[in-house]
Short mmCIF file of C-alpha atoms and ligand atoms in Angstrom, two decimals:
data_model
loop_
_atom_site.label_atom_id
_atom_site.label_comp_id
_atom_site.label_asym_id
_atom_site.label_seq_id
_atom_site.Cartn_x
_atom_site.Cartn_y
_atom_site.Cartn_z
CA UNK A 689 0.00 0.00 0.00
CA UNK A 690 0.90 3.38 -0.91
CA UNK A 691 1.17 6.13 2.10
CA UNK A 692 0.85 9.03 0.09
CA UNK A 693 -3.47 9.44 0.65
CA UNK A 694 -4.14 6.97 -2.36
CA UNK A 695 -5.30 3.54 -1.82
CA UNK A 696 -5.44 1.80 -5.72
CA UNK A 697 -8.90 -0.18 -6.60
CA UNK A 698 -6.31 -2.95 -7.26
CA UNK A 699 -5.04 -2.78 -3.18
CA UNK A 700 -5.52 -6.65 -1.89
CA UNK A 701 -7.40 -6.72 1.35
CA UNK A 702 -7.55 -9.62 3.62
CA UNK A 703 -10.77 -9.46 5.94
CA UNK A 704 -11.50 -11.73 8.72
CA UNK A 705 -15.37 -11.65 10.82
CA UNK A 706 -18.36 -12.03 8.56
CA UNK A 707 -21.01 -11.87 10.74
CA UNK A 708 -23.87 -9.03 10.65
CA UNK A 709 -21.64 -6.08 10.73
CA UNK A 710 -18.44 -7.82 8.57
CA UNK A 711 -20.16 -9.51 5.72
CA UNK A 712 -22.11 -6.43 4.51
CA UNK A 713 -18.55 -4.01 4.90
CA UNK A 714 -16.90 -6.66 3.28
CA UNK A 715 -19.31 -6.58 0.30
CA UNK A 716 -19.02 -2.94 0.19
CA UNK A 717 -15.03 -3.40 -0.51
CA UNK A 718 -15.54 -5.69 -3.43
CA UNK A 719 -18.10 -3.75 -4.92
CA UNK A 720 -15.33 -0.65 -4.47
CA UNK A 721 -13.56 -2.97 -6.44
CA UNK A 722 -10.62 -3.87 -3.86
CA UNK A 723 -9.37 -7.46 -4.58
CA UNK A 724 -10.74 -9.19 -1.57
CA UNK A 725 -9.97 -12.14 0.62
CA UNK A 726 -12.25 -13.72 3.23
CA UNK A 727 -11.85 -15.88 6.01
CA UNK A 728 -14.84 -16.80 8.90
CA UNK A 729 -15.29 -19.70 11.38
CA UNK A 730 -18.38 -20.33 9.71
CA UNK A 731 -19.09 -21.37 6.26
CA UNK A 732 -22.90 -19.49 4.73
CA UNK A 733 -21.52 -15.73 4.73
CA UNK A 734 -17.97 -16.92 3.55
CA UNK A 735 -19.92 -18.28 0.91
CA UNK A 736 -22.04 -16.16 -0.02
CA UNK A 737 -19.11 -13.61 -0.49
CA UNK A 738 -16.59 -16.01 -2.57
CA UNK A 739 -20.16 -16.18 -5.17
CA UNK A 740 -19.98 -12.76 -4.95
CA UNK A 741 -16.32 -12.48 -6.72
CA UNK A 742 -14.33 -12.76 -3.22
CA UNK A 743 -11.50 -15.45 -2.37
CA UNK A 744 -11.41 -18.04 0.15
CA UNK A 745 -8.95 -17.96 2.86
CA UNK A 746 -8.78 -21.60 5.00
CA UNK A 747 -6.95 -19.07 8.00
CA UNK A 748 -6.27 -15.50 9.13
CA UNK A 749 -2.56 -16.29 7.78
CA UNK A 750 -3.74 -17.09 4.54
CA UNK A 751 -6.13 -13.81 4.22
CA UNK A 752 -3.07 -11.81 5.16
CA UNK A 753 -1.22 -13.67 2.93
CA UNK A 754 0.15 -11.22 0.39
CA UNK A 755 -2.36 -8.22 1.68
CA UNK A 756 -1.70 -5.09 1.65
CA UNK A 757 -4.48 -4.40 4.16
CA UNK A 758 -6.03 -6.77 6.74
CA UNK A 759 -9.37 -5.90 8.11
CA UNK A 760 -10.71 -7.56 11.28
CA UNK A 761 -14.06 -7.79 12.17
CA UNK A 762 -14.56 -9.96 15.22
CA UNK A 763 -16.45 -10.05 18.85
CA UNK A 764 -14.55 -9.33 21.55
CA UNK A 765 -10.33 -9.04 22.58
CA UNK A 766 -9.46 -12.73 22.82
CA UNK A 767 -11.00 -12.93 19.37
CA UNK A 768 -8.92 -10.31 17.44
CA UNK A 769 -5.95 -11.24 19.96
CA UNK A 770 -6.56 -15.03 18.67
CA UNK A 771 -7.00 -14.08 15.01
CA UNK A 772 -3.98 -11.64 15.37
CA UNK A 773 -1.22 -13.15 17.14
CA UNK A 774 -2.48 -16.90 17.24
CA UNK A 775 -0.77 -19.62 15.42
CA UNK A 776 -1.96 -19.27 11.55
CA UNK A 777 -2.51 -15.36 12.55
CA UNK A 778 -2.61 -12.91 10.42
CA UNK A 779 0.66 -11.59 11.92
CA UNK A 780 2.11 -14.32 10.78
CA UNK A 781 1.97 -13.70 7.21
CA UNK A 782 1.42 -9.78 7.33
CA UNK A 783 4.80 -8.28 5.69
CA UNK A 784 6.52 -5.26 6.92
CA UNK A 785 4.65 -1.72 5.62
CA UNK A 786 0.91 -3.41 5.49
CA UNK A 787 -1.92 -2.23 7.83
CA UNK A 788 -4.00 -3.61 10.39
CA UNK A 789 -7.10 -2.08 10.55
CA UNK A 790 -8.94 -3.61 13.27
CA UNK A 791 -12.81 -2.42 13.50
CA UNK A 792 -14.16 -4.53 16.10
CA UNK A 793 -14.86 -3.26 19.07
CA UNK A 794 -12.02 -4.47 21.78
CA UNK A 795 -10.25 -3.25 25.19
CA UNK A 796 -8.24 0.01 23.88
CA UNK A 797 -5.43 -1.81 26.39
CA UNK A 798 -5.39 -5.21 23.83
CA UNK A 799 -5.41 -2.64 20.79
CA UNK A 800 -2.34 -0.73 21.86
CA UNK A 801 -0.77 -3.81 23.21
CA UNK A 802 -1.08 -5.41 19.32
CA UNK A 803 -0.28 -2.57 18.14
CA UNK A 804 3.09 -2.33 19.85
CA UNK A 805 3.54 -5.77 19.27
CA UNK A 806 2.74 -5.76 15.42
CA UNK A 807 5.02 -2.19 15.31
CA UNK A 808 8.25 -3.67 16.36
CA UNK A 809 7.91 -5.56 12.91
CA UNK A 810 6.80 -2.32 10.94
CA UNK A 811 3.44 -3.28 10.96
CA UNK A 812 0.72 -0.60 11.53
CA UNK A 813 -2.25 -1.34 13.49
CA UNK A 814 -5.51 1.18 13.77
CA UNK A 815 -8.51 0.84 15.53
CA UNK A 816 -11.32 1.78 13.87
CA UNK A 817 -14.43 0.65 15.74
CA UNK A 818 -17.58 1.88 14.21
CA UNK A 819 -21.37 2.50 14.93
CA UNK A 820 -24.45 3.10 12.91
CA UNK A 821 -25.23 -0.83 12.99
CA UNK A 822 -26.50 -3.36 10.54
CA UNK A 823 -28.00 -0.96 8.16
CA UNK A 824 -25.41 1.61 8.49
CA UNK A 825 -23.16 -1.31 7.41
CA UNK A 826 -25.29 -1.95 4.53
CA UNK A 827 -25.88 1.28 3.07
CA UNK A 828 -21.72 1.96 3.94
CA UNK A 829 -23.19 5.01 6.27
CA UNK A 830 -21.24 4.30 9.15
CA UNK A 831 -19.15 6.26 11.75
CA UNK A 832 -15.82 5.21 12.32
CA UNK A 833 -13.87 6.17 15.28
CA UNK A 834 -10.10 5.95 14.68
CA UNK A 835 -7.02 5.69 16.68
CA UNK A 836 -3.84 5.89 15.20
CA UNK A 837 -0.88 7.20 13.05
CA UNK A 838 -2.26 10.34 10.97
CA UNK A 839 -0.47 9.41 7.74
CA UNK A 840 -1.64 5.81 7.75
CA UNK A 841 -4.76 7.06 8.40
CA UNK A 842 -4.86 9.43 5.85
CA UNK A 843 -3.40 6.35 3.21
CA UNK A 844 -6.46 4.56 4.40
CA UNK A 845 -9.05 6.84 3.88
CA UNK A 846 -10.53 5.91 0.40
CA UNK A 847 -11.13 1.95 2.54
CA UNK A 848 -12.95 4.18 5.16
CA UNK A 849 -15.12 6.24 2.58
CA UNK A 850 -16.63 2.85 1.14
CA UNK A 851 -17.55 1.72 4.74
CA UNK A 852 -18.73 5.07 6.51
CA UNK A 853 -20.00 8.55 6.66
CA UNK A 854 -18.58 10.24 9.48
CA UNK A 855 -14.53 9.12 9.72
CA UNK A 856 -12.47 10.52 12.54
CA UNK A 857 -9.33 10.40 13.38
CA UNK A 858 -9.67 10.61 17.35
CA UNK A 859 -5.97 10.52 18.06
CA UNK A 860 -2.97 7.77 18.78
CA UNK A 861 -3.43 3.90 19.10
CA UNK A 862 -6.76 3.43 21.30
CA UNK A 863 -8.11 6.13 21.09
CA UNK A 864 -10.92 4.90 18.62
CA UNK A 865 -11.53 2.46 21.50
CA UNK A 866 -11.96 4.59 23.87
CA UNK A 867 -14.52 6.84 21.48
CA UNK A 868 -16.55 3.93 20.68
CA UNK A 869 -16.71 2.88 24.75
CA UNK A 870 -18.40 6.31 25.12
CA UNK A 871 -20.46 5.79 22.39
CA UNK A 872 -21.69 2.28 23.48
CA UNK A 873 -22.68 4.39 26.94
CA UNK A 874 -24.61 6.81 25.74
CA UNK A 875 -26.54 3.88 23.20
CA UNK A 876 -26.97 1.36 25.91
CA UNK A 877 -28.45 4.71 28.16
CA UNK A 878 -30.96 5.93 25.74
CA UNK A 879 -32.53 2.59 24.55
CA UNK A 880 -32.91 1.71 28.54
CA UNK A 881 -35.01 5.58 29.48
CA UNK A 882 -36.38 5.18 25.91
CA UNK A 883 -38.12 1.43 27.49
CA UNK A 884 -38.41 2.83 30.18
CA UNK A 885 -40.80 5.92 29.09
CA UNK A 886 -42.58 3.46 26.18
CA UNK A 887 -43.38 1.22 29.68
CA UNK A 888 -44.17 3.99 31.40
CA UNK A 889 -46.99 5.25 29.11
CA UNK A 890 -48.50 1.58 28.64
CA UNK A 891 -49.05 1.30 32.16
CA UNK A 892 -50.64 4.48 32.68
CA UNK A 893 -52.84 3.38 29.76
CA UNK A 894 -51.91 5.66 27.10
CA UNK A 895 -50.53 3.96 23.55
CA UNK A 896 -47.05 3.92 23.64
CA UNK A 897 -46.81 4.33 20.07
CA UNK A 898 -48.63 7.49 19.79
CA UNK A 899 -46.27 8.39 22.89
CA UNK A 900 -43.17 7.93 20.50
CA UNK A 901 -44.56 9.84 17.39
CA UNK A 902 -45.21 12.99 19.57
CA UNK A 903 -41.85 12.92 21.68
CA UNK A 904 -40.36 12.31 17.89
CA UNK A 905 -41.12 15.40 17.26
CA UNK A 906 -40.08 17.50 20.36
CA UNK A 907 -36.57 17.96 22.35
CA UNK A 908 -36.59 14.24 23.47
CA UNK A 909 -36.41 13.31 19.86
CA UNK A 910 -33.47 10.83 18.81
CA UNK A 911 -32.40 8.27 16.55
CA UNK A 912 -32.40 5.53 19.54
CA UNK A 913 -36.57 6.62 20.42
CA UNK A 914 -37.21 6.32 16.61
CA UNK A 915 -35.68 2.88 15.67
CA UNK A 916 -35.08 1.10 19.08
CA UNK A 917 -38.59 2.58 20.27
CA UNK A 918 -40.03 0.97 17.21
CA UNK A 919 -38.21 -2.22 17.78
CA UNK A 920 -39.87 -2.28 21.57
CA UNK A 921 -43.36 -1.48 19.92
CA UNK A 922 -43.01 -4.04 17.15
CA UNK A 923 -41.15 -6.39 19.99
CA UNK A 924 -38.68 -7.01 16.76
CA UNK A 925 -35.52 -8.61 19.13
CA UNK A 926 -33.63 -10.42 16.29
CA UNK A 927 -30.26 -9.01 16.37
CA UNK A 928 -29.11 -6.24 15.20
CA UNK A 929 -26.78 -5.63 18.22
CA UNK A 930 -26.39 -8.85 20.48
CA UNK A 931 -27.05 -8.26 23.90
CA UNK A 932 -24.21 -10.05 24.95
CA UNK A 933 -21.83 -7.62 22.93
CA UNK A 934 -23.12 -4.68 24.26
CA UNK A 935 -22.49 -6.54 27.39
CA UNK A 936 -18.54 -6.69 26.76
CA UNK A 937 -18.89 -3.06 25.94
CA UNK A 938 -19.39 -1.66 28.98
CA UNK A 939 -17.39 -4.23 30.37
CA UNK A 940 -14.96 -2.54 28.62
CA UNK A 941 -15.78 1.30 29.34
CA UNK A 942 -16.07 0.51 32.77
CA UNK A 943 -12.37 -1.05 33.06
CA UNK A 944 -11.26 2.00 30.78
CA UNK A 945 -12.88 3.99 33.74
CA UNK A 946 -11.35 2.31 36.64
CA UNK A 947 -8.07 2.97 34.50
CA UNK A 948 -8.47 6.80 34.64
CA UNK A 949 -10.29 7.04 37.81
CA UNK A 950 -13.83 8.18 36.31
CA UNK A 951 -16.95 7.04 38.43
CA UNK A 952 -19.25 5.98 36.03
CA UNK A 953 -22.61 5.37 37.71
CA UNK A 954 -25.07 5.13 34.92
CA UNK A 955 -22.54 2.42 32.69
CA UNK A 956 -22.33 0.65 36.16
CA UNK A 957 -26.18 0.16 36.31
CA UNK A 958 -26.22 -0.41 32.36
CA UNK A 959 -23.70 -3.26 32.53
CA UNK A 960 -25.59 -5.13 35.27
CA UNK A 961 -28.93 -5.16 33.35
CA UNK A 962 -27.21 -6.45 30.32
CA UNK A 963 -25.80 -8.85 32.55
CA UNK A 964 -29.64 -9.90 33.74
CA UNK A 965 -30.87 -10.40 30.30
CA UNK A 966 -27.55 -12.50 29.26
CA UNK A 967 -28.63 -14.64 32.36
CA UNK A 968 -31.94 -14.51 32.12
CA UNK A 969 -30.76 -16.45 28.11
CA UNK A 970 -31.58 -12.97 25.79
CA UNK A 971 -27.89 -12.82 25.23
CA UNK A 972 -28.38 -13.44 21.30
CA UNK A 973 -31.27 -10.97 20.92
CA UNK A 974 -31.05 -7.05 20.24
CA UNK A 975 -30.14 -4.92 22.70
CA UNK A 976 -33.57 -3.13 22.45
CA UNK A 977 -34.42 -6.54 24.64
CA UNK A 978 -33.67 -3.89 27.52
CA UNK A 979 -37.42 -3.17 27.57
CA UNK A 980 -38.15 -6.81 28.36
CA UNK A 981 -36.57 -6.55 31.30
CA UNK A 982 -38.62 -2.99 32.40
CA UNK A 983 -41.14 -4.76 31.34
CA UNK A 984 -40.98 -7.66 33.65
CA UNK A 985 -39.36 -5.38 36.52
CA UNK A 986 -42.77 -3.52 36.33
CA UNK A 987 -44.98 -6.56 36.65
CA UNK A 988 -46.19 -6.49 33.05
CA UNK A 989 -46.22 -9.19 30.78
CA UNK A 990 -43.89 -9.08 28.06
P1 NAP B 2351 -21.33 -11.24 14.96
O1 NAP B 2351 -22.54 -11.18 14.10
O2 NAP B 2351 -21.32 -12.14 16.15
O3 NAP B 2351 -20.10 -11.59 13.97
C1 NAP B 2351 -18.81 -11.92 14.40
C2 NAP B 2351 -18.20 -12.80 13.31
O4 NAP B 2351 -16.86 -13.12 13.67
C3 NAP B 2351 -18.95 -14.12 13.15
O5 NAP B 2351 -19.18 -14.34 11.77
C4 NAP B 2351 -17.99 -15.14 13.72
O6 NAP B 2351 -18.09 -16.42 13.12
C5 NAP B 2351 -16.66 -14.51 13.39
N1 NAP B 2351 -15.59 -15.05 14.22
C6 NAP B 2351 -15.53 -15.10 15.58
N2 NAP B 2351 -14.36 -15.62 15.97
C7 NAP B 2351 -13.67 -15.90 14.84
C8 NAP B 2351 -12.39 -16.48 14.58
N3 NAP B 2351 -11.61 -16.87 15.58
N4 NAP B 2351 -12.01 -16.62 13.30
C9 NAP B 2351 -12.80 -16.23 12.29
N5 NAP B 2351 -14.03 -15.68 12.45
C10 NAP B 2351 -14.44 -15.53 13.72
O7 NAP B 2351 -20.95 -9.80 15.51
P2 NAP B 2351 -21.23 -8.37 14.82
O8 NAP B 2351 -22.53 -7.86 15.30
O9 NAP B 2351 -20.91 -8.42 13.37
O10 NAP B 2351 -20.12 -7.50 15.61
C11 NAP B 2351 -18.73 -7.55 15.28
C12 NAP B 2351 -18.03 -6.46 16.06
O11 NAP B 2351 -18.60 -5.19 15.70
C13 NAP B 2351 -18.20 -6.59 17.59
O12 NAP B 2351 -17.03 -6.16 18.23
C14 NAP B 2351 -19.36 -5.63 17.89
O13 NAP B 2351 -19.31 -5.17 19.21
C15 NAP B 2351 -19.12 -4.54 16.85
N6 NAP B 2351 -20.29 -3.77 16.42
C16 NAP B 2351 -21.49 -4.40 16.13
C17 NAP B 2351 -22.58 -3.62 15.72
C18 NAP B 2351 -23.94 -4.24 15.41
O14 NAP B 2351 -24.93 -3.48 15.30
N7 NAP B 2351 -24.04 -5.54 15.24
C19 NAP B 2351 -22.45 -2.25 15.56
C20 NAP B 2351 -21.22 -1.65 15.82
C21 NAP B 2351 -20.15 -2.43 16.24
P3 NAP B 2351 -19.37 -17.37 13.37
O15 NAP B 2351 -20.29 -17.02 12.23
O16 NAP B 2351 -18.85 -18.74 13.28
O17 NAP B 2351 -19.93 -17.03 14.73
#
């Protein structure tokens, strides 16, 4: 790859994680025209992608195998740490001068300790978590939070600008990490007082869905009340965002907290509700599943 601000149509990216965020960014890329190779633990969406004009990888070495760019796309830290440094990594076969642009969202302590690790053989590494969900990843709207070196950044724009919207660099290695723990806060927040006033108004008998169209259009407005409120009124719970992810998100803001000594009250609360609903066996559904929980907490029947 280039590091002047041009990425080539030709540039060979390896991408690893095709589940519901990965497989639709990865089609984006091959429709951009990038030659693309795919690797997954699980066969359909690997599939679907290699009909689609993609290649095969059997491993995460193989995917990085002559790539100029290696995109990761994968749960949680022991995942990318796994796919990364593991035996048949992607470090493995990553040469010196290619990137590592890891979008999942991890610990920003596991990104900058790859990223040290994968430096000292003059590989680059930036995190580039993202939000905007399923659909963002679809129509290629998303926001992408980045940490990292400017001018690698820069030479990876044009990737970015097939993916997302809104691309910022945030500032050195972890730093998209810690933007996207923030983010995940404020998300996990307003879907939980969004369920909370849709319960609210069903219980004091007034239709929660004429609730949500007039708040839509007042100061209590937001994206979260208009597609997560929907999702509680439609009681659509298919993932979307797992439960149990958004789970190991504020896992993860709340251990970046402890690390700067920030009190985080609300996350606190947050985490241990997801926590309920992972018990409770509503780890796989959306996180809009927080209602379910008011729901039941109220005495009402879901
Ligand atoms: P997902 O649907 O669970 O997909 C994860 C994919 O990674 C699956 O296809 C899984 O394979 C694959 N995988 C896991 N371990 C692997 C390994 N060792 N080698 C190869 N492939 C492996 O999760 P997602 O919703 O796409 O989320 C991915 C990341 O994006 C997470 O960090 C999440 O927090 C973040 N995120 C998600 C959303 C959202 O709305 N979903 C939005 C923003 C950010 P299998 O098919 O075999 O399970």
């Amino acid at each position: 790859m280039t590091t002047d601000g041009f990425v080539p149509a030709g540039t060979e990216i390896g991408f690893v994680g095709l589940g519901i965020m990965g497989e639709p960014m990865a089609r984006n890329l091959l429709r951009a025209g990038y030659s693309l190779k795919v690797h997954n633990r699980s066969r359909p969406a690997l599939d679907r992608l290699v009909s689609e004009g993609a290649t095969a990888a059997h491993s995460p070495a193989e995917v990085a195998d002559g790539a100029d760019v290696a995109i990761t796309m994968l749960p949680d830290s022991p995942d990318v740490e796994a796919v990364v440094t593991g035996d048949d990594g992607i470090a493995a076969s990553l040469t010196g001068g290619s990137v590592l642009i890891d979008m999942s969202t991890i610990s920003p302590v596991m990104t900058r300790r790859l990223a040290a690790s994968l430096a000292a053989r003059d590989i680059t590494m930036l995190d580039a978590p993202v939000s905007g969900g399923q659909q963002g990843a679809i129509d290629g709207a998303l926001s992408i939070m980045v940490g990292g070196d400017k001018f690698v950044f820069e030479a990876c724009r044009p990737i970015f600008e097939h993916l997302g919207k809104s691309i910022t660099l945030v500032g050195e290695s972890g730093a998209g990490q810690v933007t996207k723990a923030c983010n995940q806060a404020i998300v996990a927040g307003t879907i939980q007082i969004v369920a909370e006033a849709l319960t609210l108004a069903s219980r004091s008998g007034v239709d929660p869905a004429t609730v949500r169209e007039a708040l839509l259009g007042g100061f209590a407005s937001s994206k979260i009340l208009e597609v997560h409120g929907k999702r509680i009124l439609d009681r659509q719970f298919d993932p979307g965002f797992k439960v149990r992810l958004h789970e190991k998100d504020l896992k993860i803001a709340l251990e970046t907290a402890a690390d700067a000594r920030v009190p985080l009250f609300t996350t606190a609360l947050l985490k241990q509700l997801l926590t309920c609903l992972v018990a409770q066996g509503h780890g796989e559904r959306d996180h809009s599943a927080l209602a379910l929980l008011t729901e039941e907490l109220a005495g009402a029947a879901a």
